[in-house]
Amino acid sequence: MDPQAAKFIGAGLACFALIGAGVGIGNIFGNYLSGALRNPSAAPGQFTNLLIGFALCEATGLFGLLIALMILFA
Amino acid sequence: MQQFEIKRLIPMELFGYDVSFTNASLFMVLALAVIPLFYLIAMNRRALVPGRLQSTAELSYEFIANMVRDIVGEKGMKYFPWIFTIFMFILVLNLLGLLPYSFTVTSHIIVTFALAAMVWLIITAIGFMNHGVGFLKLFVPDGVPFWLLPIIVVIEVISYLIRPISHSVRLFANMMAGHAMLKVFAGFVVGLGLLGGWAPLVFLVGFTGLELVVAFLQAFIFTVLTCIYLNDAVNMHHH
Amino acid sequence: MIAALSALAVVVAAAAHEEKAGGLPQLNPADFSPQLAWLAVTFVLLYLVLSRVTLPRIGEVLEERRDRVQRDLDAAERFKSDTDAALAAYEKALSDARLKASSMAKEVRDRLAADTESERARTESELTAKLTEAEQRISATKSKALASVDEIAAETASAVVGKLLGEDVSPAEVKKVMQPAAE
C-alpha cells in the first residue's frame, strides 16, 4: 500500500474517537436537561459539574483528533 | 497549519539557549500588557456604585474567588492570586488568538504543558508541605478491599502522574482543533467561490461565536481542574 | 456536497503538502526553548503585577463596598429599633393616659354620686323631721280639741238643763253626772 494512502486512512480511523465524544457530550447535556426540567431549582448548582463533565468528555475525543493531526502533519 | 508557525522576530540567545522574541512571545507580552491595563482603567474610579467596566472587572474577581471558595474552601484563598493569574492569562491568550492574523499561544502543546506542569508541581509541593508523607494517602482510597489495593494504588498513581498531560492536551487540542476547523472552512469559502462560498461563510461566522465560547470555557475548565487538584492537596479528600 | 468534499480534500492535501517540510509546527523542538523562556517571564511578571497591585485594589473596593453596605444596614437597623422604642413609649403613654382618664372619670362619678346621696339623705331627714313635727302638732291640736269638747258639752248640757228645768245646774255638776257615762 502506498504509505501516503495508509497515512490518510490512519488519520481517518483516528477520527473515530470523535464518535464517542459526540455520544458522551450528547449524554451529558441530555441528562442535565432532563434533570433540570425535573428539578429546575437545583439546576444552576450543577452547571459547573456539567461543564467539567463536558470538558472531560470532549478531551477524549480531541485526543483522537490530535492523533489524526499528528499522523497527517508530523 | 502556517497559523501555528513560530516566527522569530528578534533573534536572541542566553547561556547558549535560543530565547528569541517570537510571535508567541509577542502575544504573551501583549497579554501581560492588556490584563493589568484593563484592570487599571476599569478600577480607575474606584466607584462605590460600579460602572460597566468596573462591574466586569469585579465580576471576574468574584467569579474566580467564588470558584476557589466553593471548591477548595477558605484555606484555598491564599492561592487565589495564582489561580486568578492562570485564568486571566489563558483566557486573554485564547481570546487574542481569535483575532484575524493573530497567533494563539495556547495552541502550542509546549506552552499548555508548561502551564499544566507548573500547576502539577506546585500542587504536589503544597500537598507535601501541608500533609508531609501523609499526602501519599491520596493514592489509597477508603473502603477498598485489601486484595484490590495494589491495583487501585497503581491506577491512582498513574492517574495522578498523567494529570499534567490530560490537563495540557485538553486545552491545546481544543484551541488547535478550533483554529484548524476555522481554517478549513475558510478554505471552503475560497474554494467554492462567489456562487457557493456563502454557506461556509455563514457557518464560519457562527463557528467563530462558538470558538469564543470555547475560548472562555477552556480557560474556565483549566482553572476549575486546577482548583479541584488544589482541593486534593489542601483538604486531602478521600474519594 | 461533492464540491465541498473535494474542496476539503484539496485544502487538506495542500496543507499536508505545505507542511511536508516541517511537520506540525507545535512539535518542532527548536521552538520550545524561546516559548518556555518567554512563558516563564511573562507569567511570573503577570503574577507579580496581579497579586501585588491589581487584586488587592479590587479586593479593597469590594471590601469597602461590603463595609459600607453593612454600615448602612446597621444604621437602618438602629433607626428601626429607635422607631420601635419610640412607638412602644407612645403606646405606653397612651394607655397610661387612658387609664388615668378613666380613673379620674370614675372618681368624679363616685364623688358626684356621694354628693347626691348625702344631699338626698339630708333632705329626707329634714322632711322626716318636718313630718313628725307636723304630726305632733296635729295630735296636740286634736287632743286639745277633744279636751274642749267635754267642756262645751257640759256647758251646753247645763244650758239645756237650765232652760228645760228652769233651775241652775252648774257645768261642774253636769260634768259630775256625765263622768260615768263618759267612762
Short mmCIF file of C-alpha atoms in Angstrom, two decimals:
data_model
loop_
_atom_site.label_atom_id
_atom_site.label_comp_id
_atom_site.label_asym_id
_atom_site.label_seq_id
_atom_site.Cartn_x
_atom_site.Cartn_y
_atom_site.Cartn_z
CA MET A 1 0.00 0.00 0.00
CA ASP A 2 1.13 3.47 -0.72
CA PRO A 3 2.43 4.91 2.61
CA GLN A 4 0.73 8.20 1.85
CA ALA A 5 -2.63 6.49 1.44
CA ALA A 6 -2.08 4.49 4.63
CA LYS A 7 -1.43 7.75 6.44
CA PHE A 8 -4.72 9.27 5.31
CA ILE A 9 -6.62 6.10 6.20
CA GLY A 10 -5.00 6.05 9.61
CA ALA A 11 -5.90 9.67 10.22
CA GLY A 12 -9.48 8.96 9.27
CA LEU A 13 -9.61 5.99 11.60
CA ALA A 14 -8.23 8.11 14.44
CA CYS A 15 -11.12 10.49 13.97
CA PHE A 16 -13.48 7.72 15.07
CA ALA A 17 -12.62 8.82 18.59
CA LEU A 18 -14.88 11.80 17.98
CA ILE A 19 -17.91 9.47 17.72
CA GLY A 20 -17.52 8.58 21.37
CA ALA A 21 -17.01 12.20 22.33
CA GLY A 22 -20.16 13.16 20.47
CA VAL A 23 -22.21 10.44 22.16
CA GLY A 24 -20.76 11.38 25.54
CA ILE A 25 -21.40 15.10 25.19
CA GLY A 26 -24.92 14.42 24.00
CA ASN A 27 -25.45 12.17 27.00
CA ILE A 28 -24.17 14.77 29.43
CA PHE A 29 -26.25 17.64 28.11
CA GLY A 30 -29.34 15.48 27.59
CA ASN A 31 -29.23 14.15 31.12
CA TYR A 32 -28.53 17.60 32.50
CA LEU A 33 -31.52 18.96 30.64
CA SER A 34 -33.89 16.20 31.76
CA GLY A 35 -32.67 16.60 35.32
CA ALA A 36 -33.04 20.35 35.10
CA LEU A 37 -36.62 20.02 33.85
CA ARG A 38 -37.49 17.72 36.71
CA ASN A 39 -35.94 19.98 39.34
CA PRO A 40 -35.21 23.41 37.87
CA SER A 41 -34.21 24.88 41.22
CA ALA A 42 -31.26 22.52 41.57
CA ALA A 43 -30.03 23.05 38.00
CA PRO A 44 -27.81 26.15 38.42
CA GLY A 45 -25.85 24.47 41.21
CA GLN A 46 -24.82 21.68 38.87
CA PHE A 47 -23.78 23.91 35.98
CA THR A 48 -20.10 23.76 36.93
CA ASN A 49 -20.23 19.99 37.09
CA LEU A 50 -21.91 19.99 33.69
CA LEU A 51 -19.06 21.99 32.18
CA ILE A 52 -16.42 19.81 33.85
CA GLY A 53 -18.09 16.70 32.50
CA PHE A 54 -18.37 18.27 29.09
CA ALA A 55 -14.68 19.19 29.06
CA LEU A 56 -13.51 15.79 30.31
CA CYS A 57 -15.65 14.10 27.69
CA GLU A 58 -14.65 16.36 24.85
CA ALA A 59 -10.98 15.95 25.68
CA THR A 60 -11.06 12.20 24.98
CA GLY A 61 -12.40 12.87 21.52
CA LEU A 62 -9.85 15.56 20.94
CA PHE A 63 -7.06 13.15 21.84
CA GLY A 64 -8.16 11.12 18.84
CA LEU A 65 -8.29 14.21 16.65
CA LEU A 66 -4.82 15.07 17.86
CA ILE A 67 -3.55 11.67 16.79
CA ALA A 68 -5.12 12.24 13.39
CA LEU A 69 -3.42 15.60 13.03
CA MET A 70 -0.12 14.14 14.11
CA ILE A 71 -0.43 11.35 11.58
CA LEU A 72 -1.26 13.85 8.86
CA PHE A 73 1.30 16.51 9.57
CA ALA A 74 4.01 15.14 11.77
CA MET B 1 -1.10 24.98 9.61
CA GLN B 2 1.02 28.01 8.97
CA GLN B 3 -1.05 29.92 11.52
CA PHE B 4 0.70 27.87 14.18
CA GLU B 5 4.15 28.63 12.77
CA ILE B 6 6.65 30.21 15.15
CA LYS B 7 8.41 33.18 13.60
CA ARG B 8 11.48 34.65 15.22
CA LEU B 9 11.03 38.40 15.25
CA ILE B 10 14.16 39.31 17.21
CA PRO B 11 16.72 36.51 17.47
CA MET B 12 18.21 36.28 20.96
CA GLU B 13 20.38 33.84 22.80
CA LEU B 14 21.03 33.36 26.51
CA PHE B 15 23.52 30.87 28.01
CA GLY B 16 23.55 29.01 24.73
CA TYR B 17 19.76 28.65 24.65
CA ASP B 18 17.62 30.13 21.95
CA VAL B 19 15.35 32.72 23.61
CA SER B 20 14.35 34.66 20.52
CA PHE B 21 11.48 37.10 20.70
CA THR B 22 8.97 35.20 18.56
CA ASN B 23 5.40 35.94 17.57
CA ALA B 24 4.34 33.74 20.50
CA SER B 25 6.41 35.92 22.83
CA LEU B 26 4.78 38.98 21.29
CA PHE B 27 1.32 37.75 22.24
CA MET B 28 2.40 36.72 25.71
CA VAL B 29 3.78 40.21 26.27
CA LEU B 30 0.57 41.60 24.82
CA ALA B 31 -1.44 39.63 27.35
CA LEU B 32 0.91 40.82 30.07
CA ALA B 33 0.17 44.39 28.99
CA VAL B 34 -3.56 44.02 28.31
CA ILE B 35 -4.61 42.42 31.61
CA PRO B 36 -3.17 44.96 34.08
CA LEU B 37 -4.12 47.80 31.73
CA PHE B 38 -7.72 46.63 31.64
CA TYR B 39 -7.88 46.49 35.42
CA LEU B 40 -6.09 49.82 35.73
CA ILE B 41 -8.69 51.52 33.52
CA ALA B 42 -11.63 49.60 34.95
CA MET B 43 -10.75 50.23 38.58
CA ASN B 44 -9.53 53.77 37.98
CA ARG B 45 -12.56 55.46 39.52
CA ARG B 46 -12.97 53.01 42.42
CA ALA B 47 -16.61 53.96 42.40
CA LEU B 48 -18.88 52.70 45.15
CA VAL B 49 -21.54 52.01 42.55
CA PRO B 50 -19.57 50.42 39.71
CA GLY B 51 -19.89 51.37 36.08
CA ARG B 52 -19.86 48.87 33.24
CA LEU B 53 -16.11 48.31 33.05
CA GLN B 54 -15.68 48.20 36.79
CA SER B 55 -18.53 45.69 37.05
CA THR B 56 -16.76 43.46 34.56
CA ALA B 57 -13.52 43.68 36.50
CA GLU B 58 -15.25 42.96 39.79
CA LEU B 59 -17.27 40.17 38.21
CA SER B 60 -14.10 38.40 37.07
CA TYR B 61 -12.63 38.79 40.55
CA GLU B 62 -15.74 37.48 42.29
CA PHE B 63 -16.11 34.68 39.73
CA ILE B 64 -12.69 33.21 40.45
CA ALA B 65 -12.88 33.99 44.17
CA ASN B 66 -16.20 32.14 44.45
CA MET B 67 -14.82 29.25 42.44
CA VAL B 68 -11.84 28.87 44.77
CA ARG B 69 -14.04 29.29 47.86
CA ASP B 70 -16.63 26.76 46.64
CA ILE B 71 -14.17 24.08 45.59
CA VAL B 72 -11.23 24.48 47.97
CA GLY B 73 -12.75 26.50 50.83
CA GLU B 74 -11.34 29.39 52.82
CA LYS B 75 -8.00 27.60 53.16
CA GLY B 76 -7.53 27.90 49.42
CA MET B 77 -7.93 31.67 49.32
CA LYS B 78 -4.22 32.26 49.79
CA TYR B 79 -3.64 30.65 46.37
CA PHE B 80 -6.31 32.86 44.84
CA PRO B 81 -3.91 35.29 43.05
CA TRP B 82 -2.12 32.38 41.46
CA ILE B 83 -5.34 30.80 40.18
CA PHE B 84 -6.61 34.19 39.03
CA THR B 85 -3.40 34.70 37.07
CA ILE B 86 -3.74 31.30 35.40
CA PHE B 87 -7.34 32.03 34.43
CA MET B 88 -6.74 35.51 33.06
CA PHE B 89 -3.56 34.51 31.24
CA ILE B 90 -5.20 31.60 29.42
CA LEU B 91 -8.44 33.49 28.77
CA VAL B 92 -6.70 36.50 27.25
CA LEU B 93 -4.34 34.37 25.19
CA ASN B 94 -7.32 32.36 23.87
CA LEU B 95 -9.27 35.49 23.01
CA LEU B 96 -6.31 37.27 21.42
CA GLY B 97 -5.80 34.17 19.28
CA LEU B 98 -9.29 34.58 17.81
CA LEU B 99 -8.38 37.89 16.19
CA PRO B 100 -7.60 37.53 12.47
CA TYR B 101 -3.89 37.27 11.64
CA SER B 102 -3.07 36.82 15.32
CA PHE B 103 -1.27 33.95 16.94
CA THR B 104 -2.75 31.57 19.50
CA VAL B 105 -0.14 30.90 22.15
CA THR B 106 -2.31 28.27 23.86
CA SER B 107 -2.46 26.20 20.67
CA HIS B 108 1.11 25.15 21.34
CA ILE B 109 1.45 21.97 23.33
CA ILE B 110 4.69 23.12 24.93
CA VAL B 111 3.03 26.20 26.42
CA THR B 112 -0.01 24.39 27.79
CA PHE B 113 2.18 21.57 29.01
CA ALA B 114 4.45 24.01 30.81
CA LEU B 115 1.41 25.60 32.48
CA ALA B 116 -0.02 22.22 33.46
CA ALA B 117 3.35 21.03 34.73
CA MET B 118 3.69 24.18 36.82
CA VAL B 119 0.22 23.56 38.28
CA TRP B 120 1.07 19.92 38.95
CA LEU B 121 4.44 20.65 40.57
CA ILE B 122 3.14 23.47 42.75
CA ILE B 123 0.12 21.49 43.89
CA THR B 124 2.21 18.43 44.67
CA ALA B 125 4.55 20.67 46.67
CA ILE B 126 1.57 22.19 48.53
CA GLY B 127 0.27 18.70 49.28
CA PHE B 128 3.57 17.55 50.76
CA MET B 129 4.01 20.81 52.67
CA ASN B 130 0.56 20.58 54.23
CA HIS B 131 0.43 16.87 54.99
CA GLY B 132 4.02 15.64 54.81
CA VAL B 133 4.33 11.98 53.92
CA GLY B 134 0.62 11.64 54.75
CA PHE B 135 -0.10 13.16 51.36
CA LEU B 136 0.72 9.74 49.88
CA LYS B 137 -2.55 8.50 51.45
CA LEU B 138 -4.20 10.27 48.50
CA PHE B 139 -3.36 7.15 46.49
CA VAL B 140 -5.09 4.82 48.97
CA PRO B 141 -8.84 5.38 48.77
CA ASP B 142 -11.04 4.42 51.71
CA GLY B 143 -13.27 1.39 51.68
CA VAL B 144 -11.38 -0.66 49.11
CA PRO B 145 -10.96 -4.42 49.72
CA PHE B 146 -7.32 -5.12 50.60
CA TRP B 147 -6.76 -7.54 47.74
CA LEU B 148 -7.74 -4.78 45.31
CA LEU B 149 -5.39 -2.26 46.90
CA PRO B 150 -2.24 -2.99 44.83
CA ILE B 151 -4.15 -2.47 41.59
CA ILE B 152 -6.02 0.58 42.87
CA VAL B 153 -2.87 2.24 44.16
CA VAL B 154 -1.10 1.71 40.84
CA ILE B 155 -4.08 3.14 38.97
CA GLU B 156 -4.30 6.13 41.32
CA VAL B 157 -0.59 6.86 40.96
CA ILE B 158 -0.77 6.65 37.18
CA SER B 159 -3.87 8.85 37.05
CA TYR B 160 -2.10 11.36 39.28
CA LEU B 161 1.04 11.33 37.13
CA ILE B 162 -0.97 11.66 33.94
CA ARG B 163 -2.82 14.74 35.17
CA PRO B 164 -0.48 17.34 33.59
CA ILE B 165 -0.73 15.56 30.25
CA SER B 166 -4.52 15.39 30.10
CA HIS B 167 -4.71 18.87 31.60
CA SER B 168 -2.49 20.37 28.91
CA VAL B 169 -3.62 18.32 25.92
CA ARG B 170 -7.27 19.30 26.57
CA LEU B 171 -6.54 23.00 26.24
CA PHE B 172 -4.09 22.55 23.40
CA ALA B 173 -6.30 20.24 21.35
CA ASN B 174 -9.35 22.45 21.79
CA MET B 175 -7.57 25.56 20.67
CA MET B 176 -5.78 23.88 17.81
CA ALA B 177 -8.82 21.95 16.56
CA GLY B 178 -10.93 25.09 16.63
CA HIS B 179 -8.44 27.11 14.68
CA ALA B 180 -7.75 24.33 12.19
CA MET B 181 -11.51 23.98 11.67
CA LEU B 182 -11.85 27.71 11.04
CA LYS B 183 -9.02 27.47 8.55
CA VAL B 184 -10.60 24.51 6.71
CA PHE B 185 -13.93 26.29 6.38
CA ALA B 186 -12.23 29.50 5.32
CA GLY B 187 -10.61 27.33 2.63
CA PHE B 188 -14.11 26.22 1.56
CA VAL B 189 -15.19 29.84 1.17
CA VAL B 190 -12.35 30.45 -1.23
CA GLY B 191 -12.68 27.04 -2.90
CA LEU B 192 -16.41 27.32 -3.65
CA GLY B 193 -16.10 30.86 -4.96
CA LEU B 194 -18.75 33.55 -5.24
CA LEU B 195 -21.58 31.13 -6.02
CA GLY B 196 -21.23 28.52 -3.28
CA GLY B 197 -18.96 30.23 -0.81
CA TRP B 198 -21.73 31.89 1.17
CA ALA B 199 -22.85 28.78 3.02
CA PRO B 200 -19.45 28.07 4.62
CA LEU B 201 -19.08 31.80 5.29
CA VAL B 202 -22.29 31.81 7.33
CA PHE B 203 -21.12 28.69 9.11
CA LEU B 204 -17.78 30.37 9.74
CA VAL B 205 -19.44 33.34 11.44
CA GLY B 206 -21.47 31.05 13.69
CA PHE B 207 -18.47 28.90 14.40
CA THR B 208 -16.43 31.93 15.41
CA GLY B 209 -19.07 32.64 18.05
CA LEU B 210 -18.76 29.05 19.23
CA GLU B 211 -14.99 29.46 19.36
CA LEU B 212 -15.45 32.49 21.61
CA VAL B 213 -17.44 30.29 23.97
CA VAL B 214 -14.80 27.56 23.76
CA ALA B 215 -12.04 30.10 24.45
CA PHE B 216 -13.77 31.08 27.67
CA LEU B 217 -14.84 27.56 28.53
CA GLN B 218 -11.37 26.08 28.20
CA ALA B 219 -9.83 28.77 30.38
CA PHE B 220 -12.61 28.08 32.88
CA ILE B 221 -12.10 24.30 32.72
CA PHE B 222 -8.35 24.63 33.15
CA THR B 223 -8.95 26.78 36.23
CA VAL B 224 -11.66 24.52 37.69
CA LEU B 225 -9.46 21.47 37.31
CA THR B 226 -6.60 23.37 38.95
CA CYS B 227 -8.94 24.14 41.84
CA ILE B 228 -10.02 20.50 42.10
CA TYR B 229 -6.42 19.31 42.17
CA LEU B 230 -5.63 22.02 44.72
CA ASN B 231 -8.53 20.79 46.84
CA ASP B 232 -6.94 17.33 46.88
CA ALA B 233 -3.70 18.83 48.09
CA VAL B 234 -5.17 21.21 50.67
CA ASN B 235 -8.03 19.18 52.13
CA MET B 236 -6.96 15.58 51.34
CA HIS B 237 -10.39 14.48 50.18
CA HIS B 238 -10.71 10.74 50.15
CA HIS B 239 -12.54 9.73 47.06
CA MET C 1 -21.79 18.18 -1.31
CA ILE C 2 -19.29 16.59 -3.66
CA ALA C 3 -17.88 20.03 -4.32
CA ALA C 4 -17.46 20.61 -0.61
CA LEU C 5 -15.81 17.25 -0.12
CA SER C 6 -13.44 17.80 -2.99
CA ALA C 7 -12.65 21.27 -1.66
CA LEU C 8 -11.89 19.71 1.73
CA ALA C 9 -9.66 17.15 0.06
CA VAL C 10 -7.87 19.90 -1.84
CA VAL C 11 -7.36 22.01 1.26
CA VAL C 12 -6.15 19.12 3.37
CA ALA C 13 -3.85 17.85 0.64
CA ALA C 14 -2.48 21.34 0.10
CA ALA C 15 -1.95 21.76 3.82
CA ALA C 16 -0.28 18.37 4.02
CA HIS C 17 1.91 19.23 1.09
CA GLU C 18 2.77 22.60 2.55
CA GLU C 19 3.80 21.06 5.85
CA LYS C 20 5.87 18.40 4.21
CA ALA C 21 8.98 20.29 5.13
CA GLY C 22 8.44 20.99 8.81
CA GLY C 23 5.61 18.80 10.04
CA LEU C 24 3.32 20.04 12.80
CA PRO C 25 4.73 23.38 13.96
CA GLN C 26 3.82 22.60 17.56
CA LEU C 27 6.13 19.60 17.62
CA ASN C 28 9.27 21.34 16.47
CA PRO C 29 11.72 21.05 19.39
CA ALA C 30 13.74 24.02 18.18
CA ASP C 31 10.82 26.30 19.03
CA PHE C 32 10.44 25.03 22.58
CA SER C 33 13.08 26.98 24.42
CA PRO C 34 12.09 30.52 23.35
CA GLN C 35 8.45 29.80 24.18
CA LEU C 36 9.27 28.35 27.57
CA ALA C 37 11.57 31.23 28.43
CA TRP C 38 9.05 33.90 27.46
CA LEU C 39 6.19 31.99 29.08
CA ALA C 40 8.09 31.88 32.37
CA VAL C 41 8.98 35.56 32.21
CA THR C 42 5.51 36.81 31.27
CA PHE C 43 3.67 34.52 33.65
CA VAL C 44 5.80 35.45 36.63
CA LEU C 45 5.54 39.16 35.81
CA LEU C 46 1.79 38.89 35.37
CA TYR C 47 1.50 37.03 38.66
CA LEU C 48 3.52 39.70 40.45
CA VAL C 49 1.54 42.58 38.97
CA LEU C 50 -1.82 40.96 39.64
CA SER C 51 -1.09 39.73 43.14
CA ARG C 52 0.72 42.88 44.30
CA VAL C 53 -1.26 45.67 42.63
CA THR C 54 -4.41 44.73 40.83
CA LEU C 55 -6.11 42.15 43.04
CA PRO C 56 -5.59 43.98 46.35
CA ARG C 57 -7.10 47.05 44.73
CA ILE C 58 -10.23 45.24 43.58
CA GLY C 59 -10.44 43.44 46.90
CA GLU C 60 -10.18 46.77 48.70
CA VAL C 61 -13.02 48.28 46.69
CA LEU C 62 -15.20 45.22 47.22
CA GLU C 63 -14.35 45.18 50.92
CA GLU C 64 -15.16 48.86 51.20
CA ARG C 65 -18.50 48.35 49.48
CA ARG C 66 -19.31 45.41 51.73
CA ASP C 67 -18.40 47.50 54.80
CA ARG C 68 -20.47 50.39 53.55
CA VAL C 69 -23.48 48.24 52.89
CA GLN C 70 -23.04 46.60 56.30
CA ARG C 71 -22.76 50.01 57.94
CA ASP C 72 -25.87 51.26 56.20
CA LEU C 73 -27.72 48.13 57.17
CA ASP C 74 -26.61 48.57 60.77
CA ALA C 75 -27.72 52.20 60.75
CA ALA C 76 -31.07 51.21 59.30
CA GLU C 77 -31.37 48.53 61.97
CA ARG C 78 -30.59 51.08 64.67
CA PHE C 79 -33.14 53.54 63.27
CA LYS C 80 -35.70 50.81 63.17
CA SER C 81 -35.10 49.85 66.79
CA ASP C 82 -35.24 53.55 67.77
CA THR C 83 -38.55 53.87 65.98
CA ASP C 84 -39.81 50.74 67.68
CA ALA C 85 -38.82 52.09 71.08
CA ALA C 86 -40.49 55.43 70.40
CA LEU C 87 -43.58 53.64 69.21
CA ALA C 88 -43.65 51.49 72.34
CA ALA C 89 -43.20 54.57 74.56
CA TYR C 90 -46.03 56.32 72.76
CA GLU C 91 -48.26 53.29 73.15
CA LYS C 92 -47.44 53.12 76.85
CA ALA C 93 -48.12 56.83 77.37
CA LEU C 94 -51.36 56.49 75.51
CA SER C 95 -52.54 53.56 77.59
CA ASP C 96 -51.40 55.29 80.79
CA ALA C 97 -53.33 58.41 79.85
CA ARG C 98 -56.34 56.33 79.02
CA LEU C 99 -56.10 54.55 82.38
CA LYS C 100 -55.71 57.83 84.23
CA ALA C 101 -58.62 59.41 82.41
CA SER C 102 -60.89 56.51 83.20
CA SER C 103 -59.85 56.52 86.87
CA MET C 104 -60.44 60.26 87.02
CA ALA C 105 -63.85 59.86 85.47
CA LYS C 106 -64.68 57.13 87.95
CA GLU C 107 -63.54 59.34 90.80
CA VAL C 108 -65.69 62.24 89.65
CA ARG C 109 -68.61 59.95 89.14
CA ASP C 110 -68.16 58.49 92.60
CA ARG C 111 -67.87 61.91 94.17
CA LEU C 112 -70.96 63.15 92.40
CA ALA C 113 -72.83 60.04 93.43
CA ALA C 114 -71.74 60.50 97.04
CA ASP C 115 -72.77 64.17 96.98
CA THR C 116 -76.13 63.32 95.59
CA GLU C 117 -76.54 60.59 98.11
CA SER C 118 -75.74 62.81 101.09
CA GLU C 119 -77.96 65.58 99.76
CA ARG C 120 -80.75 63.15 99.35
CA ALA C 121 -80.25 61.77 102.85
CA ARG C 122 -80.20 65.27 104.34
CA THR C 123 -83.34 66.30 102.54
CA GLU C 124 -85.03 63.11 103.53
CA SER C 125 -84.15 63.52 107.20
CA GLU C 126 -85.32 67.14 107.09
CA LEU C 127 -88.54 66.08 105.55
CA THR C 128 -88.97 63.36 108.13
CA ALA C 129 -88.35 65.86 110.94
CA LYS C 130 -90.86 68.28 109.49
CA LEU C 131 -93.32 65.45 109.09
CA THR C 132 -93.01 64.28 112.66
CA GLU C 133 -93.33 67.88 113.95
CA ALA C 134 -96.43 68.34 111.88
CA GLU C 135 -97.84 65.09 113.17
CA GLN C 136 -97.13 66.11 116.76
CA ARG C 137 -98.81 69.45 116.20
CA ILE C 138 -101.80 67.75 114.69
CA SER C 139 -102.10 65.28 117.55
CA ALA C 140 -101.67 68.09 120.12
CA THR C 141 -104.35 70.14 118.43
CA LYS C 142 -106.55 67.10 118.26
CA SER C 143 -106.19 66.24 121.95
CA LYS C 144 -106.76 69.91 122.87
CA ALA C 145 -109.82 69.93 120.67
CA LEU C 146 -111.01 66.74 122.27
CA ALA C 147 -110.47 68.19 125.74
CA SER C 148 -112.53 71.28 124.95
CA VAL C 149 -115.32 69.05 123.57
CA ASP C 150 -116.14 67.90 127.17
CA GLU C 151 -116.37 71.47 128.42
CA ILE C 152 -118.50 72.58 125.55
CA ALA C 153 -120.70 69.57 126.03
CA ALA C 154 -121.01 70.26 129.77
CA GLU C 155 -121.82 73.94 129.21
CA THR C 156 -124.24 73.07 126.51
CA ALA C 157 -125.81 70.43 128.73
CA SER C 158 -126.12 72.80 131.72
CA ALA C 159 -127.61 75.46 129.46
CA VAL C 160 -130.04 72.90 128.05
CA VAL C 161 -130.91 71.61 131.55
CA GLY C 162 -131.35 75.19 132.88
CA LYS C 163 -133.67 76.06 130.05
CA LEU C 164 -135.62 72.85 130.38
CA LEU C 165 -135.81 72.58 134.15
CA GLY C 166 -135.57 76.23 135.00
CA GLU C 167 -133.02 75.55 137.56
CA ASP C 168 -129.50 76.39 137.54
CA VAL C 169 -127.15 73.50 137.08
CA SER C 170 -123.54 74.30 137.15
CA PRO C 171 -121.41 72.80 134.47
CA ALA C 172 -119.35 71.15 137.20
CA GLU C 173 -122.40 69.23 138.32
CA VAL C 174 -123.14 68.23 134.79
CA LYS C 175 -119.73 67.04 134.43
CA LYS C 176 -120.01 65.01 137.59
CA VAL C 177 -123.13 63.42 136.30
CA MET C 178 -121.72 62.74 132.87
CA GLN C 179 -118.49 61.34 134.11
CA PRO C 180 -119.70 57.75 134.48
CA ALA C 181 -121.33 57.95 131.10
CA ALA C 182 -118.17 59.16 129.60
CA GLU C 183 -116.25 56.33 131.11
#
